[in-house]
PDB file of C-alpha atoms in Angstrom:
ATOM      1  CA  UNK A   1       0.749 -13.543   0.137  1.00 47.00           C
ATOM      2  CA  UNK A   2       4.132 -11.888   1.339  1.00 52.00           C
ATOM      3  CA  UNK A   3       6.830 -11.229  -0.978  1.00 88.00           C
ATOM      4  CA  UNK A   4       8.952  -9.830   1.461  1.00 96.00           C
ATOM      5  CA  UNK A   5      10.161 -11.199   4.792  1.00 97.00           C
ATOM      6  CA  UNK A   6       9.252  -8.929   8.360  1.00 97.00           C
ATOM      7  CA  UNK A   7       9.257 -10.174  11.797  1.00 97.00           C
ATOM      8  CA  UNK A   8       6.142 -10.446  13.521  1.00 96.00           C
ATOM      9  CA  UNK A   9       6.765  -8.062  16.123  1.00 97.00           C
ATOM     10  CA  UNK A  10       9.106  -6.231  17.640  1.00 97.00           C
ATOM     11  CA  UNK A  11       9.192  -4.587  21.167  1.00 97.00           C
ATOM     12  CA  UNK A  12      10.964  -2.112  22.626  1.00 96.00           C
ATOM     13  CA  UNK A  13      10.833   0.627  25.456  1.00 96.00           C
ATOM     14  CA  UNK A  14      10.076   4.212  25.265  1.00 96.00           C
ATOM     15  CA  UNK A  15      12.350   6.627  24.497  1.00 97.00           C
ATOM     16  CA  UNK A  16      14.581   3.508  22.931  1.00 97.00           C
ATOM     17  CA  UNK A  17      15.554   2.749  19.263  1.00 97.00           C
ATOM     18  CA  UNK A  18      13.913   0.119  16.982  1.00 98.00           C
ATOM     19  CA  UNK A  19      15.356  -1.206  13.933  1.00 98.00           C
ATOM     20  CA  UNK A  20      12.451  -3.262  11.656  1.00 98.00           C
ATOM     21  CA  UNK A  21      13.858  -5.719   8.844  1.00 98.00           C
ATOM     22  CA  UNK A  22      12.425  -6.224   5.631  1.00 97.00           C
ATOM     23  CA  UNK A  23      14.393  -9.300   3.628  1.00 98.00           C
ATOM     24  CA  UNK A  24      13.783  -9.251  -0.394  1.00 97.00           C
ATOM     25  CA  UNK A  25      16.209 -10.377  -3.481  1.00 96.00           C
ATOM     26  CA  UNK A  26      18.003  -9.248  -6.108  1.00 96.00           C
ATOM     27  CA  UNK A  27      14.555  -8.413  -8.637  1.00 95.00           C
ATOM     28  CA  UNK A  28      12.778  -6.442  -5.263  1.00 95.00           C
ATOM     29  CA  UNK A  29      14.409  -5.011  -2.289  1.00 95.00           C
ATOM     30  CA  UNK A  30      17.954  -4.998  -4.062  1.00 95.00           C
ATOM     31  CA  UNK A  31      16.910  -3.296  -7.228  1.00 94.00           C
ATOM     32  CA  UNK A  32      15.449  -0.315  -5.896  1.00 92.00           C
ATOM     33  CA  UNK A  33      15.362  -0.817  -2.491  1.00 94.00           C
ATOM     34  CA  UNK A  34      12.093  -0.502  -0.073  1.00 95.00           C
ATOM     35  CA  UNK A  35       9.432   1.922   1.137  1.00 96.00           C
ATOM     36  CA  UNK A  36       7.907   1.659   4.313  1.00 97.00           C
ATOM     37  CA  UNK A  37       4.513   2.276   5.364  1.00 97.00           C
ATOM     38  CA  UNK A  38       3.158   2.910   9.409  1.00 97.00           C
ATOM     39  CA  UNK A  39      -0.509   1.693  10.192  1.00 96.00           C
ATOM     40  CA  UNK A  40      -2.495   2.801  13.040  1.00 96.00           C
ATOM     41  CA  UNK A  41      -5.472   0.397  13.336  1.00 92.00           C
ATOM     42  CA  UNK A  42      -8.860   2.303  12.223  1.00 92.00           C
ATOM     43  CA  UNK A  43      -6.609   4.230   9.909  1.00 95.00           C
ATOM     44  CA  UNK A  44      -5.107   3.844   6.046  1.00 95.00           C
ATOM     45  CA  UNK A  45      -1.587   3.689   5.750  1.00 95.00           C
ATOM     46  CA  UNK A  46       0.945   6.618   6.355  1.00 95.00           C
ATOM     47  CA  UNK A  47       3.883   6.426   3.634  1.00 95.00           C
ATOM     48  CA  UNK A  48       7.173   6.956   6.360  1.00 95.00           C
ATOM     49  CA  UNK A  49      10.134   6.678   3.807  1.00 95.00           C
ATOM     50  CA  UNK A  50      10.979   5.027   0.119  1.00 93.00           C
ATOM     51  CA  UNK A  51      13.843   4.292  -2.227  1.00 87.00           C
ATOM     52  CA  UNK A  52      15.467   3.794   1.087  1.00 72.00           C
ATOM     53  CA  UNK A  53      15.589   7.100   2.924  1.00 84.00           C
ATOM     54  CA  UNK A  54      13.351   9.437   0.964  1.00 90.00           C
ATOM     55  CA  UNK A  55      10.861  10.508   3.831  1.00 91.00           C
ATOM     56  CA  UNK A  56       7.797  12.585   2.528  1.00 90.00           C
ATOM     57  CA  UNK A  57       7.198  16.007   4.038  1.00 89.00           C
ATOM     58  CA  UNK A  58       5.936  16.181   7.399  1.00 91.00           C
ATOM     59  CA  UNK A  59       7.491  12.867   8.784  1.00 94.00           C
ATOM     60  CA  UNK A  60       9.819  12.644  11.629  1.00 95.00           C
ATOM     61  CA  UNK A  61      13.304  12.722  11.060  1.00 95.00           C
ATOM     62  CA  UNK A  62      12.933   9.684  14.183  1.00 97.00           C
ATOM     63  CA  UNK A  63      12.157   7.546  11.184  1.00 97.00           C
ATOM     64  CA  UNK A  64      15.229   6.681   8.715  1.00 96.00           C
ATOM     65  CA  UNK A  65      15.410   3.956   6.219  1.00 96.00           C
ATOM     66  CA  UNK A  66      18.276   2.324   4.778  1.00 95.00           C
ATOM     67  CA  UNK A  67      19.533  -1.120   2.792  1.00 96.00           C
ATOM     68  CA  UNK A  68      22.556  -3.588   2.983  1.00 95.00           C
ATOM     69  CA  UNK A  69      22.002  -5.625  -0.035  1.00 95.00           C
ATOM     70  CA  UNK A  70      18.666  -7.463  -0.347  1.00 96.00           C
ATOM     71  CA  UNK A  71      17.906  -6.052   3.234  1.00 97.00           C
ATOM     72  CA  UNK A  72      15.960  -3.081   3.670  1.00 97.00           C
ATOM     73  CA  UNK A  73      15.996  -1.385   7.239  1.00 97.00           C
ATOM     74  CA  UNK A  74      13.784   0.728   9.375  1.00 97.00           C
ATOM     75  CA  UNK A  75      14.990   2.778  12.127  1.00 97.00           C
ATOM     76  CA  UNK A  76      13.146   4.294  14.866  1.00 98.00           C
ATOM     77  CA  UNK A  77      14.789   6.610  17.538  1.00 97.00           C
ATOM     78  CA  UNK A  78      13.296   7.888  20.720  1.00 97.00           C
ATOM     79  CA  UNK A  79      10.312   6.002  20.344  1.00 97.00           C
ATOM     80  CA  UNK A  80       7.176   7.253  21.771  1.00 97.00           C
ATOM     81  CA  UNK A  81       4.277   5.618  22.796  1.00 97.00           C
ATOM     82  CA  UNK A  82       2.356   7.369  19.334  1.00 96.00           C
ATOM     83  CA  UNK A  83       4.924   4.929  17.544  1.00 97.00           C
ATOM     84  CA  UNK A  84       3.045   1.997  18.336  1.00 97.00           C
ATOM     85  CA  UNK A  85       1.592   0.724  15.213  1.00 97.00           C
ATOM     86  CA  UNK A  86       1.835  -2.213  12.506  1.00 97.00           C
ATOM     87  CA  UNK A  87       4.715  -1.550   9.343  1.00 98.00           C
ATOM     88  CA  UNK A  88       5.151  -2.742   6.327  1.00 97.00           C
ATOM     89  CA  UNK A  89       7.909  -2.335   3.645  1.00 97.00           C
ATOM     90  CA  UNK A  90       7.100  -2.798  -0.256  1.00 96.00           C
ATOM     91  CA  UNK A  91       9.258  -2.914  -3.208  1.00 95.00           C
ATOM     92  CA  UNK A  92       8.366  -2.842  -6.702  1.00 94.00           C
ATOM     93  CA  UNK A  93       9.668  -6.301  -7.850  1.00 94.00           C
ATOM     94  CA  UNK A  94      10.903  -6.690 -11.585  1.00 94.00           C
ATOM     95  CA  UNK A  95      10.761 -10.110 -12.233  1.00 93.00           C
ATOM     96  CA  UNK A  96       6.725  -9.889 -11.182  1.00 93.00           C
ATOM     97  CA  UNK A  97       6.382  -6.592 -12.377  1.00 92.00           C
ATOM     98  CA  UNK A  98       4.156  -6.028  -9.724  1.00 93.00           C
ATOM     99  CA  UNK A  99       4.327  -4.151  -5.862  1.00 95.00           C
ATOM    100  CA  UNK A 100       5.404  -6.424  -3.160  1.00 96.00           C
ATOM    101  CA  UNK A 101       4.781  -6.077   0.387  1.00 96.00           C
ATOM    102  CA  UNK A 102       6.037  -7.607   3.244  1.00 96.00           C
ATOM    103  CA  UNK A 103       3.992  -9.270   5.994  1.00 95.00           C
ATOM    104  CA  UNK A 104       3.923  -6.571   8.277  1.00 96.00           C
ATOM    105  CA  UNK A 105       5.671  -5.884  11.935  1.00 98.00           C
ATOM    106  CA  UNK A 106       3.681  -4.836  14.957  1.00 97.00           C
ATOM    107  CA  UNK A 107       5.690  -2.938  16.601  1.00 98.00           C
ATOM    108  CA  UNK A 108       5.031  -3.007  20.939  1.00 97.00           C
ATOM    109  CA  UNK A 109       6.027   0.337  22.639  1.00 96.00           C
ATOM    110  CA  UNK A 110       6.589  -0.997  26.302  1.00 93.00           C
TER     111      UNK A 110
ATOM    112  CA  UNK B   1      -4.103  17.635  -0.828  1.00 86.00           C
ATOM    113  CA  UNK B   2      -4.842  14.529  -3.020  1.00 93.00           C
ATOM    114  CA  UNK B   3      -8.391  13.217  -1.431  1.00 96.00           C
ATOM    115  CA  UNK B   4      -9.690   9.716  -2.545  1.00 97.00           C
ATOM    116  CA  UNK B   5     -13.040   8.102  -1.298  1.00 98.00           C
ATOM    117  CA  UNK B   6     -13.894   4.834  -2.387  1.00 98.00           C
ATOM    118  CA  UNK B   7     -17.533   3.651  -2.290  1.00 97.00           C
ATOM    119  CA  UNK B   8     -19.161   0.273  -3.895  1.00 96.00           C
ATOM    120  CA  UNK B   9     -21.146  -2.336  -2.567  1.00 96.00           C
ATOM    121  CA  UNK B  10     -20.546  -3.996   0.772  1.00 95.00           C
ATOM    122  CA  UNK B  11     -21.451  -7.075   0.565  1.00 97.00           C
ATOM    123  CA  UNK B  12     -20.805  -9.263  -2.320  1.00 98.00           C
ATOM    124  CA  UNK B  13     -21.858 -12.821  -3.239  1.00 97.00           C
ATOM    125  CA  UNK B  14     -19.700 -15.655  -4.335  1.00 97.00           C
ATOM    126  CA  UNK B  15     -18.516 -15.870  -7.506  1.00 97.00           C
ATOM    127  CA  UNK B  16     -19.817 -12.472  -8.783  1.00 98.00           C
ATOM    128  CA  UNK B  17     -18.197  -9.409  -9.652  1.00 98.00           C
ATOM    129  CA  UNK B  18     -16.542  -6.672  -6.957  1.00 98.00           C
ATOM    130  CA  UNK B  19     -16.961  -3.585  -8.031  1.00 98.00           C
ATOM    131  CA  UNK B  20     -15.209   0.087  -6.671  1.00 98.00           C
ATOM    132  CA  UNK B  21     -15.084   3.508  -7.591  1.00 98.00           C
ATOM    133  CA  UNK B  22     -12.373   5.796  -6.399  1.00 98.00           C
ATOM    134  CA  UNK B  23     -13.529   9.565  -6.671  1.00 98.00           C
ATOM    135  CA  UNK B  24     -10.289  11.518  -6.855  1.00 97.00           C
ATOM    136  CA  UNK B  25     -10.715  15.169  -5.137  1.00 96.00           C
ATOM    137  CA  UNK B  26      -8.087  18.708  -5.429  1.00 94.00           C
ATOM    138  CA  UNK B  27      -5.671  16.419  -8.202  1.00 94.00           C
ATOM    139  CA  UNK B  28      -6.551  15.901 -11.417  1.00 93.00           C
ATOM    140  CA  UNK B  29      -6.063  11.705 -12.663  1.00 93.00           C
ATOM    141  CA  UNK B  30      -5.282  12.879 -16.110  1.00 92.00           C
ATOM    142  CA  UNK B  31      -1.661  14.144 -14.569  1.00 88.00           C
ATOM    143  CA  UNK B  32       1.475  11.918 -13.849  1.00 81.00           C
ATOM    144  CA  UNK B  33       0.749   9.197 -11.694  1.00 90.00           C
ATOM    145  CA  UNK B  34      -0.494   5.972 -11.803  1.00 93.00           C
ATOM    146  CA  UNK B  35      -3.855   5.422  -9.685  1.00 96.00           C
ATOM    147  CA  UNK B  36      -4.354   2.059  -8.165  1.00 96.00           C
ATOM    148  CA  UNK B  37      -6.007  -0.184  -6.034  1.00 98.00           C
ATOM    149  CA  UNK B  38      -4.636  -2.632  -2.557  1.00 98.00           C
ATOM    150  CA  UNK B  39      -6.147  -4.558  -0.188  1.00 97.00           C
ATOM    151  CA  UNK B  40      -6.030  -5.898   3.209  1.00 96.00           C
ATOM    152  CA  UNK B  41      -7.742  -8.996   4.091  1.00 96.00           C
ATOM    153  CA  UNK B  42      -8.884  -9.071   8.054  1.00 95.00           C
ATOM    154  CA  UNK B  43      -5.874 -10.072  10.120  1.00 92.00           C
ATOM    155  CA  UNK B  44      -3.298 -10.038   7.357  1.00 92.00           C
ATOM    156  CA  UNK B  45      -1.200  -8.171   5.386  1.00 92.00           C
ATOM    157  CA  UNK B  46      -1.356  -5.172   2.445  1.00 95.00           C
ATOM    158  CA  UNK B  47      -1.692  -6.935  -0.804  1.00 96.00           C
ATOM    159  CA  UNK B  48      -1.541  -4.617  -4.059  1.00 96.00           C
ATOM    160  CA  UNK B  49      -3.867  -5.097  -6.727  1.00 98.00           C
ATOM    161  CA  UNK B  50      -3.132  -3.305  -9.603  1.00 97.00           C
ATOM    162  CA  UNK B  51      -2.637   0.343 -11.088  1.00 96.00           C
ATOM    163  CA  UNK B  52      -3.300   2.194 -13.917  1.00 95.00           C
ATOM    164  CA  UNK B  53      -2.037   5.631 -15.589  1.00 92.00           C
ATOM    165  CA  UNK B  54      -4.292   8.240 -17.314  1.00 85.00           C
ATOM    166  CA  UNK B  55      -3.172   6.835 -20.521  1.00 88.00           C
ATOM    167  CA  UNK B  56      -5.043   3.722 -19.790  1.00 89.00           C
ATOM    168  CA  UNK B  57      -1.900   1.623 -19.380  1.00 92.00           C
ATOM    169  CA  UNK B  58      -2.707  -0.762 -16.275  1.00 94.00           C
ATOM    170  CA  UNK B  59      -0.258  -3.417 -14.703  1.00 92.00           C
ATOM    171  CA  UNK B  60      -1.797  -5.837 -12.064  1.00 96.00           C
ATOM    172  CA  UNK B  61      -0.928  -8.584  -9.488  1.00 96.00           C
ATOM    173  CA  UNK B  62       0.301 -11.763 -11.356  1.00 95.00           C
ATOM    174  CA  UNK B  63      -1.796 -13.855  -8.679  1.00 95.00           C
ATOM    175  CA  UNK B  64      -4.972 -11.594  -9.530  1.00 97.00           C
ATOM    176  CA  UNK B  65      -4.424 -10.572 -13.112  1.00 96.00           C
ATOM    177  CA  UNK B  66      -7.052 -13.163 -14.488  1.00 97.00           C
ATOM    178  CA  UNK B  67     -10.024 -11.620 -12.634  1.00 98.00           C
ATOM    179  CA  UNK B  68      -9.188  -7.820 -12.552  1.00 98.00           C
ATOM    180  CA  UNK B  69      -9.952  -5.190 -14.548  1.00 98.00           C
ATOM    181  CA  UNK B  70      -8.988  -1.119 -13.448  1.00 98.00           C
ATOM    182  CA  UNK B  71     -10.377   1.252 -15.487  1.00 96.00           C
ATOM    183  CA  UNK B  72     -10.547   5.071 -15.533  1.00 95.00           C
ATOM    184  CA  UNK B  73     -13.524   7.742 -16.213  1.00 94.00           C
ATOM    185  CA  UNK B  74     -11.283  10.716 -16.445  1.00 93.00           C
ATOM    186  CA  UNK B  75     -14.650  13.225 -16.759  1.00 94.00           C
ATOM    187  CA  UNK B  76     -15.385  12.440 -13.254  1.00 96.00           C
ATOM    188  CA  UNK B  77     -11.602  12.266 -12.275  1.00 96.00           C
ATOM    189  CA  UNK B  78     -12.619   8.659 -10.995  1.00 97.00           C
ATOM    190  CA  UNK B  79     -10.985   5.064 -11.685  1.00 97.00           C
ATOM    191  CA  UNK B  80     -12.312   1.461 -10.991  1.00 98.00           C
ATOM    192  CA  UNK B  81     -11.672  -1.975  -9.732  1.00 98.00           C
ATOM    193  CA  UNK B  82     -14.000  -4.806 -11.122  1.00 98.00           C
ATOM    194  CA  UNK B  83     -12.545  -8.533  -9.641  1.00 98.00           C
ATOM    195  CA  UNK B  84     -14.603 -11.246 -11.041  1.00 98.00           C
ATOM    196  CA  UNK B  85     -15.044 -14.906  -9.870  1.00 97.00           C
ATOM    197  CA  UNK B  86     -15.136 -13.149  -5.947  1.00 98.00           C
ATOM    198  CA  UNK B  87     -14.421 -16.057  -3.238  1.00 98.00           C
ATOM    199  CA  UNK B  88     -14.242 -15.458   0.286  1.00 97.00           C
ATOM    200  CA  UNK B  89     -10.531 -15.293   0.166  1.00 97.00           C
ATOM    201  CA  UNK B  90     -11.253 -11.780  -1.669  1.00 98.00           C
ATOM    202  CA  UNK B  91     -13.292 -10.590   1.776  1.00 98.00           C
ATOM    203  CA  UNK B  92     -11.201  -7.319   2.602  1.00 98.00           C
ATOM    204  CA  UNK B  93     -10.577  -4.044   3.411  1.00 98.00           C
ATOM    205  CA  UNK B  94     -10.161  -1.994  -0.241  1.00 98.00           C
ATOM    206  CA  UNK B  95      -8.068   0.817  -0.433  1.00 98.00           C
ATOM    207  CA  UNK B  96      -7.611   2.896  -3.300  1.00 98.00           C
ATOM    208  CA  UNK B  97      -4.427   5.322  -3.994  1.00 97.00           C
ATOM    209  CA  UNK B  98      -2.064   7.056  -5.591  1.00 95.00           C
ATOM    210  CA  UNK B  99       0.580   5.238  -6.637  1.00 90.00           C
ATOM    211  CA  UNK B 100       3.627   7.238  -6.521  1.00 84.00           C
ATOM    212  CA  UNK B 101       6.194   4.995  -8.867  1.00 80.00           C
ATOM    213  CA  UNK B 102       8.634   5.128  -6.267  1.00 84.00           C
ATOM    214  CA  UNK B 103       6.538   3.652  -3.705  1.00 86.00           C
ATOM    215  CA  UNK B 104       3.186   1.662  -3.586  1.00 87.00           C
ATOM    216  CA  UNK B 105       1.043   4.549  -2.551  1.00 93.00           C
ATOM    217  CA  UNK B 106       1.891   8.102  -1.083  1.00 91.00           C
ATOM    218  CA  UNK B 107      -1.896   8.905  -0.944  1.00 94.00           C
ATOM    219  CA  UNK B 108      -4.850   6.586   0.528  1.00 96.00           C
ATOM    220  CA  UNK B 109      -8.529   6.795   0.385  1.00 97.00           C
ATOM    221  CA  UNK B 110      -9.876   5.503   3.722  1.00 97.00           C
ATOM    222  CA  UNK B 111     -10.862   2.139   2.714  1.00 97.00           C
ATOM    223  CA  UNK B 112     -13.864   0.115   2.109  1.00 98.00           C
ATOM    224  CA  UNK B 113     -14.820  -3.180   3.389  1.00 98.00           C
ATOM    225  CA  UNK B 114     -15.849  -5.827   1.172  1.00 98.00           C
ATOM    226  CA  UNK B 115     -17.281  -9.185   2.122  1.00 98.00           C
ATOM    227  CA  UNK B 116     -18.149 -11.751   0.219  1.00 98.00           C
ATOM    228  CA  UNK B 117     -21.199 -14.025   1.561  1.00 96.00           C
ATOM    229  CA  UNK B 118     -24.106 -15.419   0.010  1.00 94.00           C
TER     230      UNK B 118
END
């Protein structure tokens, strides 16, 4: 079950920018903000950012994160067709006191 | 480099227990960090399970909390999942991780699929 709110899918062309949505509330997404995970099918989850624009060491600086209230934000620049994968965001939700995810965006490099 | 490899059982009937093990390798579980367990059912979303630290203090999924139980076995830097009651709602791919605090997971094991069939 989703906590969080994602499109579907998203689609863009190469070498164009993508911005995913993640829509929470005040006890989730507004209370400490997201993280945001990339999956490649056949492969666990890559962590890409969290509390907002943290990004671990080694990903691309293509990938920034951001929030505007109970919105968290994912942008991709100069996609490439390695970009092509299904995200998620998660927040750590205080009223549950549990992880959240959302439902995940596959994301269509054309 | 934190490595984690899950292994269990495949196949599980209805209504009996699901039960992991997560061998942690190069990162010691008794450290800072909580160690914990999500899922992906086929064709839908991540869904976190639970965690636990090396102090033994576990937090879990409201919607799950009833039939799970993580534990840790900290002399062969490994933790567990048992989920009770298994339906085939609980048929998924089983990840387990490190749970960084400040996000879900910063380090996955591959995954292991679970079904549950009779």
């Amino acid at each position: 079950q989703a906590g969080l709110t994602q499109p579907p899918s998203v689609s863009k062309d190469l070498r164009q920018t993508a911005t995913l949505t993640c829509a929470g509330n005040s006890n989730n997404v507004g209370y400490r903000g997201a993280a945001w995970l990339q999956r490649h099918q056949g492969h666990p989850p890559k962590l890409l950012s969290y509390r907002n624009n943290n990004r671990p060491s080694g990903v691309s600086e293509r990938f920034s994160a951001s929030r505007s209230g109970n919105t968290a934000s994912l942008t991709i620049t100069g996609l490439q067709p390695e970009d092509e994968a299904d995200y998620y965001c998660s927040a750590w939700d205080r009223g549950l006191n549990a992880w959240v995810f959302g439902g995940g965006t596959k994301l269509t490099v054309l | 480099q934190v490595q984690l490899q899950e292994s269990g059982p495949g196949l599980v009937k209805p209504s009996e227990t699901l039960s992991l093990t997560c061998t942690v390798s190069d990162y010691s579980i008794t450290n800072d960090y909580y160690w914990g367990w999500i899922r992906q059912p086929p064709g839908k979303g991540l869904e976190w399970i639970g965690s636990i630290l090396h102090n033994g203090h576990t937090y879990y999924n409201p919607s799950l909390k009833s039939r799970v139980t993580i534990s840790l076995d900290t002399s062969k830097n490994q933790f567990s999942l048992k989920l009770t009651s298994v339906t085939a709602a609980d048929t998924a791919l089983y990840h387990c991780v490190r749970d960084a605090s400040s996000a879900p997971a910063d380090y996955w094991g591959q995954g292991t699929l679970v079904t549950v069939s009779s």
